[in-house]
């Protein structure tokens, strides 16, 4: 996952001084918190963060087992 337009967005918020920067990071942190919650909830693991991007891995066997379990529950 990568935040498209991250630098341009940060520059726009930064033009409003420290309050703008604080607001930007509040938004970004909220975004990543929601994203991480979703990733963990679906069985993913964050492999690494790199600036405004992150790499996520999923266990294919675990995903297949969960899909079969869901189908059996239907």
Coordinates of C-alpha atoms in Angstrom, one line a residue:
X1 CA 0.0 0.0 0.0
X2 CA 1.2 3.5 -0.8
X3 CA -0.4 6.8 -0.1
X4 CA -0.8 8.5 -3.5
X5 CA 0.0 12.2 -3.4
X6 CA 1.5 12.0 0.0
X7 CA 4.3 14.6 -0.5
X8 CA 2.0 17.2 -2.3
X9 CA -0.7 16.7 0.4
X10 CA 1.9 17.2 3.2
X11 CA 3.2 20.3 1.6
X12 CA -0.3 21.8 1.4
X13 CA -0.9 21.1 5.1
X14 CA 2.6 22.4 6.0
X15 CA 1.9 25.7 4.3
X16 CA -0.5 26.3 7.3
X17 CA 2.3 26.1 9.8
X18 CA 2.6 23.7 12.8
X19 CA -1.2 23.4 13.2
X20 CA -1.4 22.2 9.5
X21 CA 1.4 19.7 10.0
X22 CA -0.3 18.4 13.2
X23 CA -3.6 18.0 11.4
X24 CA -1.9 16.2 8.5
X25 CA -0.3 13.6 10.8
X26 CA -3.5 13.1 12.7
X27 CA -5.2 12.2 9.4
X28 CA -2.4 10.0 8.3
X29 CA -2.2 8.2 11.6
X30 CA -5.9 7.6 11.6
X31 CA -5.7 6.2 8.0
X32 CA -2.9 3.8 8.9
X33 CA -4.6 2.7 12.2
X34 CA -7.7 1.8 10.2
X35 CA -5.6 0.1 7.5
X36 CA -3.6 -1.9 10.0
X37 CA -6.7 -3.0 11.9
X38 CA -8.2 -4.3 8.6
X39 CA -5.0 -6.0 7.6
X40 CA -4.7 -7.8 11.0
X41 CA -8.4 -8.7 11.0
X42 CA -8.0 -10.4 7.6
X43 CA -4.9 -12.4 8.6
X44 CA -2.3 -10.2 7.1
X45 CA 1.1 -9.3 8.6
X46 CA 2.9 -6.0 8.0
X47 CA 6.3 -6.9 6.6
X48 CA 7.7 -3.4 6.7
X49 CA 7.0 0.3 6.5
X50 CA 8.9 2.5 4.1
X51 CA 7.9 6.2 4.4
X52 CA 4.3 6.4 3.4
X53 CA 4.1 2.8 2.1
X54 CA 3.8 -0.6 3.7
X55 CA 4.2 -4.1 2.6
X56 CA 1.8 -6.8 3.7
X57 CA 2.0 -10.5 3.5
X58 CA -0.8 -13.1 3.8
X59 CA -0.5 -16.8 4.5
X60 CA -2.1 -18.3 1.4
X61 CA -2.9 -21.6 3.3
X62 CA -4.6 -19.7 6.1
X63 CA -6.7 -17.7 3.6
X64 CA -7.8 -20.9 1.8
X65 CA -8.8 -22.5 5.1
X66 CA -10.9 -19.4 6.1
X67 CA -12.6 -19.4 2.7
X68 CA -13.6 -23.0 3.1
X69 CA -14.8 -22.4 6.6
X70 CA -17.0 -19.6 5.5
X71 CA -18.5 -21.7 2.7
X72 CA -19.2 -24.5 5.1
X73 CA -21.0 -22.0 7.5
X74 CA -23.3 -21.0 4.7

